[in-house]
PDB file of C-alpha atoms and ligand atoms in Angstrom:
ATOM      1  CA  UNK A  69     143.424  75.194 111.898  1.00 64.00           C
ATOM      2  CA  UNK A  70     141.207  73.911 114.655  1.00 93.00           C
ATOM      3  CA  UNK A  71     137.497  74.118 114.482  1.00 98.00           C
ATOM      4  CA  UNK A  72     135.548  76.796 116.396  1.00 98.00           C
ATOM      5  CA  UNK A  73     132.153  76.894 117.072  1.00 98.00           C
ATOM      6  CA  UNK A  74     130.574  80.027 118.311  1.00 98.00           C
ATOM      7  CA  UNK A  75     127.068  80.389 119.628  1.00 98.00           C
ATOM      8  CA  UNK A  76     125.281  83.384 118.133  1.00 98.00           C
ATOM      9  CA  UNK A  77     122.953  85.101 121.565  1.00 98.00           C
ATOM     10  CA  UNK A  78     120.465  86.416 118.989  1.00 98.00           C
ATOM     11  CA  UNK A  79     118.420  83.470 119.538  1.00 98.00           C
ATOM     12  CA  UNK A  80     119.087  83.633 123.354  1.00 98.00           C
ATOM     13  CA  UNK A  81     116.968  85.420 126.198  1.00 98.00           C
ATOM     14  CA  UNK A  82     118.180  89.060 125.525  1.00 97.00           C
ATOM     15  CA  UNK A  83     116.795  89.436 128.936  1.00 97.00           C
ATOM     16  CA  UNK A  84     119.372  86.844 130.660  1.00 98.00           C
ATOM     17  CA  UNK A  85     122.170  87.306 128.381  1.00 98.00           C
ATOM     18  CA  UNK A  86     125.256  86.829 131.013  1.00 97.00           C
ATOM     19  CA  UNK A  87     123.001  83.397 131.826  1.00 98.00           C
ATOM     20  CA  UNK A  88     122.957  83.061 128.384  1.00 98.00           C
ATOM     21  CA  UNK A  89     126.935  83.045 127.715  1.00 98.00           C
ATOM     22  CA  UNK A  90     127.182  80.610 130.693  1.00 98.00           C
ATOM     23  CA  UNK A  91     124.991  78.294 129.380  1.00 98.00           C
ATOM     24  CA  UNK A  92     127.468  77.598 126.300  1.00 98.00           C
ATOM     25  CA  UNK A  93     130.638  77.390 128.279  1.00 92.00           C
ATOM     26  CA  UNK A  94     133.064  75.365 125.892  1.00 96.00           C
ATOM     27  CA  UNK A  95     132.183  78.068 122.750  1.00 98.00           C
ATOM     28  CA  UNK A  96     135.284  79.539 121.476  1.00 98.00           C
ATOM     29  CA  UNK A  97     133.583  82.539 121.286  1.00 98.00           C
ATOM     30  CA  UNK A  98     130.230  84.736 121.786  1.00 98.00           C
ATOM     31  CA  UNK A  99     128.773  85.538 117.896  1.00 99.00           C
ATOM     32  CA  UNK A 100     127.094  89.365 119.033  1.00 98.00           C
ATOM     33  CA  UNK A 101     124.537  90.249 115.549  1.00 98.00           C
ATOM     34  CA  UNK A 102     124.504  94.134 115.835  1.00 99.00           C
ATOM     35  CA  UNK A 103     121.780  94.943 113.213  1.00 98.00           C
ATOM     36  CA  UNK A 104     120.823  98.750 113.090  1.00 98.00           C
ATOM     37  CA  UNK A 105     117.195  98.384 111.297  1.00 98.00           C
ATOM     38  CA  UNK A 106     119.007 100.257 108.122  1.00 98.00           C
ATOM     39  CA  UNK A 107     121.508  97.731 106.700  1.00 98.00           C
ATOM     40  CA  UNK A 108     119.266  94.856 107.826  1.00 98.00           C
ATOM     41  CA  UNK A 109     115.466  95.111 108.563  1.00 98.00           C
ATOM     42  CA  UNK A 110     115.629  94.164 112.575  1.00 98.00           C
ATOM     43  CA  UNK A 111     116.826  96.204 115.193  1.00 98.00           C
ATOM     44  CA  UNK A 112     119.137  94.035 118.272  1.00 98.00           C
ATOM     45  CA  UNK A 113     121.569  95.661 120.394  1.00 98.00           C
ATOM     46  CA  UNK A 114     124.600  98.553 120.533  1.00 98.00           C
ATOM     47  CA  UNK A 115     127.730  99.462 122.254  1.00 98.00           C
ATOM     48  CA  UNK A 116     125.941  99.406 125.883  1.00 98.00           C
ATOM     49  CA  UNK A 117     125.197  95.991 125.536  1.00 98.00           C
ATOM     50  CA  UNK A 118     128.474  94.943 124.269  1.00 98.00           C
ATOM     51  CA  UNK A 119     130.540  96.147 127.024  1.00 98.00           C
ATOM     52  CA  UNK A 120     128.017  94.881 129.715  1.00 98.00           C
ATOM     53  CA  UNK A 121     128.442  91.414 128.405  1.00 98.00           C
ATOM     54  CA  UNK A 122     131.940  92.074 127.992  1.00 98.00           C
ATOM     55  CA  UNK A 123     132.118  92.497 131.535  1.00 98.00           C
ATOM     56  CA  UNK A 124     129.593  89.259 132.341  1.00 97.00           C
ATOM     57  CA  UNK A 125     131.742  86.540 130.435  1.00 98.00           C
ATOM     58  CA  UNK A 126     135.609  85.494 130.277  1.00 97.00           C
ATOM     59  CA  UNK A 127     134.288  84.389 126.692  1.00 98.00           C
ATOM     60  CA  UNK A 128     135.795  86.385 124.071  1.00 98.00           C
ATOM     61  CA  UNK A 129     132.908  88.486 121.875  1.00 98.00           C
ATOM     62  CA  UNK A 130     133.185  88.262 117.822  1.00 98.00           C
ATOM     63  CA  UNK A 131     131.118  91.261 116.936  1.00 99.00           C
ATOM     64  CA  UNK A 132     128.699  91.181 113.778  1.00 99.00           C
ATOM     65  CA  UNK A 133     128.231  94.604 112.769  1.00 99.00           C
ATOM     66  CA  UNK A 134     124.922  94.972 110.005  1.00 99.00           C
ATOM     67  CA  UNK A 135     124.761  98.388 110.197  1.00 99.00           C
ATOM     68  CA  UNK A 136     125.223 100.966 107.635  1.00 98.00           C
ATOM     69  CA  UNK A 137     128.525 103.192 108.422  1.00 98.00           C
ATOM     70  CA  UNK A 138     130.292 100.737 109.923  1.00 99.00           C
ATOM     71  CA  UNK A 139     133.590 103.041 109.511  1.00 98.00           C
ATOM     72  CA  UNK A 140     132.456 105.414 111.848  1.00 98.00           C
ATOM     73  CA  UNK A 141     130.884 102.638 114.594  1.00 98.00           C
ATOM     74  CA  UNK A 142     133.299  99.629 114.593  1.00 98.00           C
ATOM     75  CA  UNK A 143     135.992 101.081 116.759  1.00 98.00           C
ATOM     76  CA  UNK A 144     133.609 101.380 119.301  1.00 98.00           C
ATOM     77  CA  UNK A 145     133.226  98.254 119.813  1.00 98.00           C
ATOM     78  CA  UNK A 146     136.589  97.471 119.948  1.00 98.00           C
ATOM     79  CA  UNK A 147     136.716  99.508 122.822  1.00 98.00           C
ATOM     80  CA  UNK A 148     133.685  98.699 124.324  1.00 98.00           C
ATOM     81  CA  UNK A 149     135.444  94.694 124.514  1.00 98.00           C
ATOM     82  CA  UNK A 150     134.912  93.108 120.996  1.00 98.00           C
ATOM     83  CA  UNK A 151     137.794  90.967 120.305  1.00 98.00           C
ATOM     84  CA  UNK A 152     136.719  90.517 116.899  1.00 99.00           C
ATOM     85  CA  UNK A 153     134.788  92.939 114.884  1.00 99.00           C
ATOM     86  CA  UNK A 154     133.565  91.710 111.624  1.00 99.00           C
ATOM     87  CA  UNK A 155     131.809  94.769 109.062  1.00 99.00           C
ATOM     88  CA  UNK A 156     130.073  93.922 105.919  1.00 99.00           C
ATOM     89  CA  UNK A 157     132.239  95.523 102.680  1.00 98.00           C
ATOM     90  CA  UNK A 158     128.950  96.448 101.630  1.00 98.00           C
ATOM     91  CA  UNK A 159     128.381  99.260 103.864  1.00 99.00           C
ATOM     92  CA  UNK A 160     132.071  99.939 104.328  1.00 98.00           C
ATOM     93  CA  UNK A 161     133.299 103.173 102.588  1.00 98.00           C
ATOM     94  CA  UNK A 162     137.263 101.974 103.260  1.00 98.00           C
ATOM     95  CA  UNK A 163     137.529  98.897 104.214  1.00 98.00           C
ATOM     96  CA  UNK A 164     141.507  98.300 103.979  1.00 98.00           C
ATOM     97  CA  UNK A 165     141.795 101.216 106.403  1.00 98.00           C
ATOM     98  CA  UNK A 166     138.776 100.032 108.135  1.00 98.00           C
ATOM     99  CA  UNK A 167     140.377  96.798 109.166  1.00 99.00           C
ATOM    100  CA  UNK A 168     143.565  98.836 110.035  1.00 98.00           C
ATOM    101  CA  UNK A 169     141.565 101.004 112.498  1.00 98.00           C
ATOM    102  CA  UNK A 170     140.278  97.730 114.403  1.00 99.00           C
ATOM    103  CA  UNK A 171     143.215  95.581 114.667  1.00 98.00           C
ATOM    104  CA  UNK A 172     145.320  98.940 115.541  1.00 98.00           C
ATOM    105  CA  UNK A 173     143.121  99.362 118.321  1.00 98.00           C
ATOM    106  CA  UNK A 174     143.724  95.652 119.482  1.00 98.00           C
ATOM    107  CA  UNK A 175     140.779  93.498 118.017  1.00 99.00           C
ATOM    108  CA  UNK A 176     140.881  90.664 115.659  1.00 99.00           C
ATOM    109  CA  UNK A 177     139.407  92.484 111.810  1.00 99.00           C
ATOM    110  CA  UNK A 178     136.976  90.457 109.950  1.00 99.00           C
ATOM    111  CA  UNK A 179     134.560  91.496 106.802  1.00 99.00           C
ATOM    112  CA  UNK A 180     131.540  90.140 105.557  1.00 99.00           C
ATOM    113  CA  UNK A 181     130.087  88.927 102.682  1.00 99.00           C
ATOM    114  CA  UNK A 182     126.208  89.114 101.715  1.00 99.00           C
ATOM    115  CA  UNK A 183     124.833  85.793  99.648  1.00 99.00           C
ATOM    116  CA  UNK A 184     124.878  88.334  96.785  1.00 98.00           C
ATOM    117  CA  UNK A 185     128.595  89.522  97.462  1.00 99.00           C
ATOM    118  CA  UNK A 186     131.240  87.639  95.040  1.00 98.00           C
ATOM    119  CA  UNK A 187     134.935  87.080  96.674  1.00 98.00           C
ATOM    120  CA  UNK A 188     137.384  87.402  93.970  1.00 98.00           C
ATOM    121  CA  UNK A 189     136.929  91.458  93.734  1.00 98.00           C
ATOM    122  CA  UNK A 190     138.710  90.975  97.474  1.00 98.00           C
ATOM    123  CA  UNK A 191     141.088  88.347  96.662  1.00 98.00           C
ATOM    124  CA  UNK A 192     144.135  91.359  97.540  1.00 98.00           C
ATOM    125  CA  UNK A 193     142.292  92.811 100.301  1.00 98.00           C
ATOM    126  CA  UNK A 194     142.654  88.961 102.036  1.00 98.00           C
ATOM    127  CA  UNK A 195     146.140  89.703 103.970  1.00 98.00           C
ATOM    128  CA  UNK A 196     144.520  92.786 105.951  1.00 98.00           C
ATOM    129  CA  UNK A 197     141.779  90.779 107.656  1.00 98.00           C
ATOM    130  CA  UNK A 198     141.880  87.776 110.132  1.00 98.00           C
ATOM    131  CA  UNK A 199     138.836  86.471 109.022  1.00 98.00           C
ATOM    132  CA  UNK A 200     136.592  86.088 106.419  1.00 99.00           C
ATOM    133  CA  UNK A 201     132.493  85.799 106.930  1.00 99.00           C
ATOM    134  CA  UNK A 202     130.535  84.282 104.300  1.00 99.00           C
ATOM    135  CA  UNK A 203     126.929  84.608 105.270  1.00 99.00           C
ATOM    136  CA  UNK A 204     125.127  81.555 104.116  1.00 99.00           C
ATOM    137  CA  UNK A 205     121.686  83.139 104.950  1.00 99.00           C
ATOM    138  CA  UNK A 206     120.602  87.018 104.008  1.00 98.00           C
ATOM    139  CA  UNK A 207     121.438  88.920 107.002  1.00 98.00           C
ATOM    140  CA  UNK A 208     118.811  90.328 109.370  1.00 98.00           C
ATOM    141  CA  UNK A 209     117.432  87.086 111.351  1.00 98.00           C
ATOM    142  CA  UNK A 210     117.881  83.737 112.967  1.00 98.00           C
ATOM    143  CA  UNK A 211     116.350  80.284 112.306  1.00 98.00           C
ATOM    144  CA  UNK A 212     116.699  80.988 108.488  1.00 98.00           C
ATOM    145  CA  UNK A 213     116.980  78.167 105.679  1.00 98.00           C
ATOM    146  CA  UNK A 214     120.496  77.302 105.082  1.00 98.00           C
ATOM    147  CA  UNK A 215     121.697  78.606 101.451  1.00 98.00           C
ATOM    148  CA  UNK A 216     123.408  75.460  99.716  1.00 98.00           C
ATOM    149  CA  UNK A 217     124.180  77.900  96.880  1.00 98.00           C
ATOM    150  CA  UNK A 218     126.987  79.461  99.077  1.00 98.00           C
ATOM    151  CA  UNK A 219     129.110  76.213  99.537  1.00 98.00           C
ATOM    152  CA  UNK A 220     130.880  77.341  96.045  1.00 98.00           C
ATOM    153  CA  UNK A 221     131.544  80.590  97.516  1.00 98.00           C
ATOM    154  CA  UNK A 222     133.398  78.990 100.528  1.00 98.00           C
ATOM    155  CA  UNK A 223     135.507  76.867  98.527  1.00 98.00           C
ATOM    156  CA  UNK A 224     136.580  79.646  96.078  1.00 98.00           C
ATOM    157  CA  UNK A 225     138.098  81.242  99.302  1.00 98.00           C
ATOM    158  CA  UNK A 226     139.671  78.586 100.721  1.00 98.00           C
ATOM    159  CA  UNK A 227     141.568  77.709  97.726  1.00 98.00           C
ATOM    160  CA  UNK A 228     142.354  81.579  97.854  1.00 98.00           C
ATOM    161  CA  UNK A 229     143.470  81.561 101.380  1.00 98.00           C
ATOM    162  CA  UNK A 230     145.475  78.617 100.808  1.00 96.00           C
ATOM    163  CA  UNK A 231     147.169  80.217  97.588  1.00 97.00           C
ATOM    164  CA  UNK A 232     148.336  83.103  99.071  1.00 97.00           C
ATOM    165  CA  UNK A 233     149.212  80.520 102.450  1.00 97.00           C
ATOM    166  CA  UNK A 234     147.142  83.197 105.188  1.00 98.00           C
ATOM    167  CA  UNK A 235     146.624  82.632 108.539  1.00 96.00           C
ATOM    168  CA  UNK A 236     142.966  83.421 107.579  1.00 98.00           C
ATOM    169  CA  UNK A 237     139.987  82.075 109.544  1.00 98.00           C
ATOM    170  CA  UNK A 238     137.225  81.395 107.259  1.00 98.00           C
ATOM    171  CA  UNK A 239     133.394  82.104 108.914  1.00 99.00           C
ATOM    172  CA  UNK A 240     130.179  80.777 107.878  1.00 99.00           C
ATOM    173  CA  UNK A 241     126.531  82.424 109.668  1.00 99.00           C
ATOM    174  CA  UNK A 242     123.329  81.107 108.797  1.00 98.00           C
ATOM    175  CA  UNK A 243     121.414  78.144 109.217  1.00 98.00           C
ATOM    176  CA  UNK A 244     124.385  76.429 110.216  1.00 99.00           C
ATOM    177  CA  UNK A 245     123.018  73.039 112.517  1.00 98.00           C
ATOM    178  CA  UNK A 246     123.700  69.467 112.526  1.00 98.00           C
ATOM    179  CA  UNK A 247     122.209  68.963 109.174  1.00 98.00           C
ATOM    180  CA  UNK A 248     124.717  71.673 107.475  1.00 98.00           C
ATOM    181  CA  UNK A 249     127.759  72.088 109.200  1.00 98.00           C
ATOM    182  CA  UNK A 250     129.514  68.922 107.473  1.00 98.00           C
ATOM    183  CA  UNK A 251     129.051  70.738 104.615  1.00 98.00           C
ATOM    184  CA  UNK A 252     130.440  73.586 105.425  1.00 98.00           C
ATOM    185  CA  UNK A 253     133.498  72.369 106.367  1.00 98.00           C
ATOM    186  CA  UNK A 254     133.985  69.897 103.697  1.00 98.00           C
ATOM    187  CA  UNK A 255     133.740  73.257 101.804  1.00 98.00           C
ATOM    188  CA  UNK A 256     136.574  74.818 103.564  1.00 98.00           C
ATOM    189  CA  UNK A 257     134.924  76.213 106.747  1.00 98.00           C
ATOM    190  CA  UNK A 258     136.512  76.743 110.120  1.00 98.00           C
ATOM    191  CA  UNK A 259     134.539  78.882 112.105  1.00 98.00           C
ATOM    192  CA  UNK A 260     130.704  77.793 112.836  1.00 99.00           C
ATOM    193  CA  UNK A 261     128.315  80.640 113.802  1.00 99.00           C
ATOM    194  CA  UNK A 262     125.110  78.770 115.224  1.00 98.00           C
ATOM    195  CA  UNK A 263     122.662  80.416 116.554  1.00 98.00           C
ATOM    196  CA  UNK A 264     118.580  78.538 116.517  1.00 98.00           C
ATOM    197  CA  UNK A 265     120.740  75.232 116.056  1.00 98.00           C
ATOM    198  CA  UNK A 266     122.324  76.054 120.102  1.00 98.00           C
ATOM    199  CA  UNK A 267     119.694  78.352 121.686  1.00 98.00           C
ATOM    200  CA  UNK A 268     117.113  76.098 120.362  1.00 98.00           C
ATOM    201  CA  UNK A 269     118.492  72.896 121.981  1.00 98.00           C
ATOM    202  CA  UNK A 270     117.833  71.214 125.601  1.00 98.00           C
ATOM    203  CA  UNK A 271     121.550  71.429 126.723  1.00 98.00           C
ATOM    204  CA  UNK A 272     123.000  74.287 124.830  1.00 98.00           C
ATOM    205  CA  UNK A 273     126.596  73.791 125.532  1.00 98.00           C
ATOM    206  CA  UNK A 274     125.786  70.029 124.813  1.00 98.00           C
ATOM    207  CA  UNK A 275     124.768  71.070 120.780  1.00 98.00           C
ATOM    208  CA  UNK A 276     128.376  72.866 120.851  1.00 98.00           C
ATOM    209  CA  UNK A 277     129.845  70.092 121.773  1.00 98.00           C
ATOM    210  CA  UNK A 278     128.034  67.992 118.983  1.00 98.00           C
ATOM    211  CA  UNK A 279     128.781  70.511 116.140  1.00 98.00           C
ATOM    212  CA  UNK A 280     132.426  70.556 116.933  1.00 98.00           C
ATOM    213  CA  UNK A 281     132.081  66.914 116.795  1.00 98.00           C
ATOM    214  CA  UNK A 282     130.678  66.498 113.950  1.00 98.00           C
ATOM    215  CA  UNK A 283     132.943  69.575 112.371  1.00 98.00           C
ATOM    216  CA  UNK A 284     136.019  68.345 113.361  1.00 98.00           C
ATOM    217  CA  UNK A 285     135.002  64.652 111.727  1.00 98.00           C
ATOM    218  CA  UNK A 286     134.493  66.654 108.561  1.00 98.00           C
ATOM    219  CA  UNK A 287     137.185  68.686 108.131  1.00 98.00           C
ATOM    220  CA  UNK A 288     139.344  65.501 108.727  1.00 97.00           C
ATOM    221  CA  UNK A 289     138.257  63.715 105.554  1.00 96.00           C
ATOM    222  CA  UNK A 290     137.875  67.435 103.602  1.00 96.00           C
ATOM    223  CA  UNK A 291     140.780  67.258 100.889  1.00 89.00           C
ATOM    224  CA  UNK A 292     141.301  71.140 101.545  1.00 92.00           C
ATOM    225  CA  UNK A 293     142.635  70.310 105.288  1.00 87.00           C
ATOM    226  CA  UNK A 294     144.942  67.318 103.699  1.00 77.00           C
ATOM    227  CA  UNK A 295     148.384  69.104 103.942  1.00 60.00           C
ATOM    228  CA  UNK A 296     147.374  71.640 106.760  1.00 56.00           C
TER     229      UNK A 296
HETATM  230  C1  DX5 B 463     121.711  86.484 110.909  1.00 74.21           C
HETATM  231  C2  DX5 B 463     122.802  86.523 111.949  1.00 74.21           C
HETATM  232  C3  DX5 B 463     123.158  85.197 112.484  1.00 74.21           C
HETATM  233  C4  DX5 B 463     122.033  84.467 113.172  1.00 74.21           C
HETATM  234  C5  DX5 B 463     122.185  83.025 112.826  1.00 74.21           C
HETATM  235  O1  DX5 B 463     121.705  87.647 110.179  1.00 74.21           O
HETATM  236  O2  DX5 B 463     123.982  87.096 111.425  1.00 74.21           O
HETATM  237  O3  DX5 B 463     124.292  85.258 113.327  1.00 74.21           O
HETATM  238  O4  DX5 B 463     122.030  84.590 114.567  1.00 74.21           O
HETATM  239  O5  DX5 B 463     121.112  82.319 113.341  1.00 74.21           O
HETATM  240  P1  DX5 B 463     120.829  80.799 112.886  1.00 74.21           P
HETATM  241  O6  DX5 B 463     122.028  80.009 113.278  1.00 74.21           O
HETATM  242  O7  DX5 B 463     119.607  80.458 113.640  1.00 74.21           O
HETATM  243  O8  DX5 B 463     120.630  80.831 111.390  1.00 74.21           O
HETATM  244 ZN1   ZN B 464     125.807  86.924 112.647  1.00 74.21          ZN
END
């Protein structure tokens, strides 16, 4: 599985945000953090937003939803141009039929984890998603401390993924830069959310460049990515 790195806009210029996605050409995708001021304490953006950027970039948006009822919003932004919408299990009433509803409709259907969150009540749910975000920071805001505590929880699921032999991509948001993202890989890693760590930087699509660097030297030595 090949390393993707994908810049997260909430610590871009919300007022130049089709600059913003052009300025990180190279990203696999566009990491959109839809926070609704109820699931998380901050308040970003919604389904107008979504399908204007949509319609500003060729790169494809992964969709973060923190918001409380995410059964009732997430097709929407399917529609409105996500190609991956990711809802957090703890706000999702169904989240098996969830994740139907959203790759039904055509997107790529990915859940989230809180730091709190353990993965082995899910380990069955697994084959429904295509991929898996840990969140290695609580959810509700950029530039936050990296949580060292989670690496366990990202090697648990990769030795999960790899039992039942899925297709699974395996997320990590939060604090990920060039001091952490070794780590996460080495843990089992394959998609890189980074949002301060790109934003923040001179030459943003130079720092993607650099993390997938540095990601892709990881995951070579990890022992998970041995046989893959
Ligand atoms: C936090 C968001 C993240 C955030 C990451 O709740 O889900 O996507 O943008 O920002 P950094 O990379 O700065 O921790
Ligand atoms: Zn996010």
């Amino acid at each position: 599985m090949a390393v993707q790195i994908n810049p997260s806009i909430l610590s871009a210029d919300f007022a130049r945000l089709a600059e913003e996605a052009k300025a990180v050409q190279g990203a696999d995708w566009l990491h959109v953090d839809v926070m609704d001021n109820h699931f998380v304490p901050n308040l970003t953006l919604g389904v107008p937003v979504v399908e204007s950027l949509a319609r500003a970039t060729d790169t494809p948006l992964d969709c973060h939803l923190m918001i409380e009822d995410p059964d009732r919003w997430a097709p929407q932004y399917v529609e409105a141009g996500a190609s991956s919408v990711t809802f957090h299990v703890e706000a999702a009433a169904a989240p098996v039929r969830l994740a139907r509803e959203i790759r039904a409709k055509g997107a790529r259907a990915s859940m989230a984890l809180k730091p709190a969150t353990p993965i082995e009540p899910f380990e069955d749910l697994l084959p429904e998603l295509d991929m898996l975000l840990i969140m290695t920071v609580e959810p509700g805001f950029g530039g936050q401390a990296f949580l060292d505590i989670m690496l366990p929880k990202i090697r648990r699921t990769r030795e999960l993924i790899d039992k039942h032999g899925l297709q699974l991509w395996l997320q990590v948001d939060g604090g990920v830069s060039a001091s952490t993202i070794e780590r996460c890989a080495d843990a089992g890693a394959d998609v890189f959310v980074a949002g301060s760590a790109v934003y923040g930087a001179k030459d943003p699509a130079e720092a993607v460049r650099a993390l997938r660097t540095q990601a892709e030297a990881a995951t070579a030595r990890a022992t998970w990515a041995c046989d893959h």
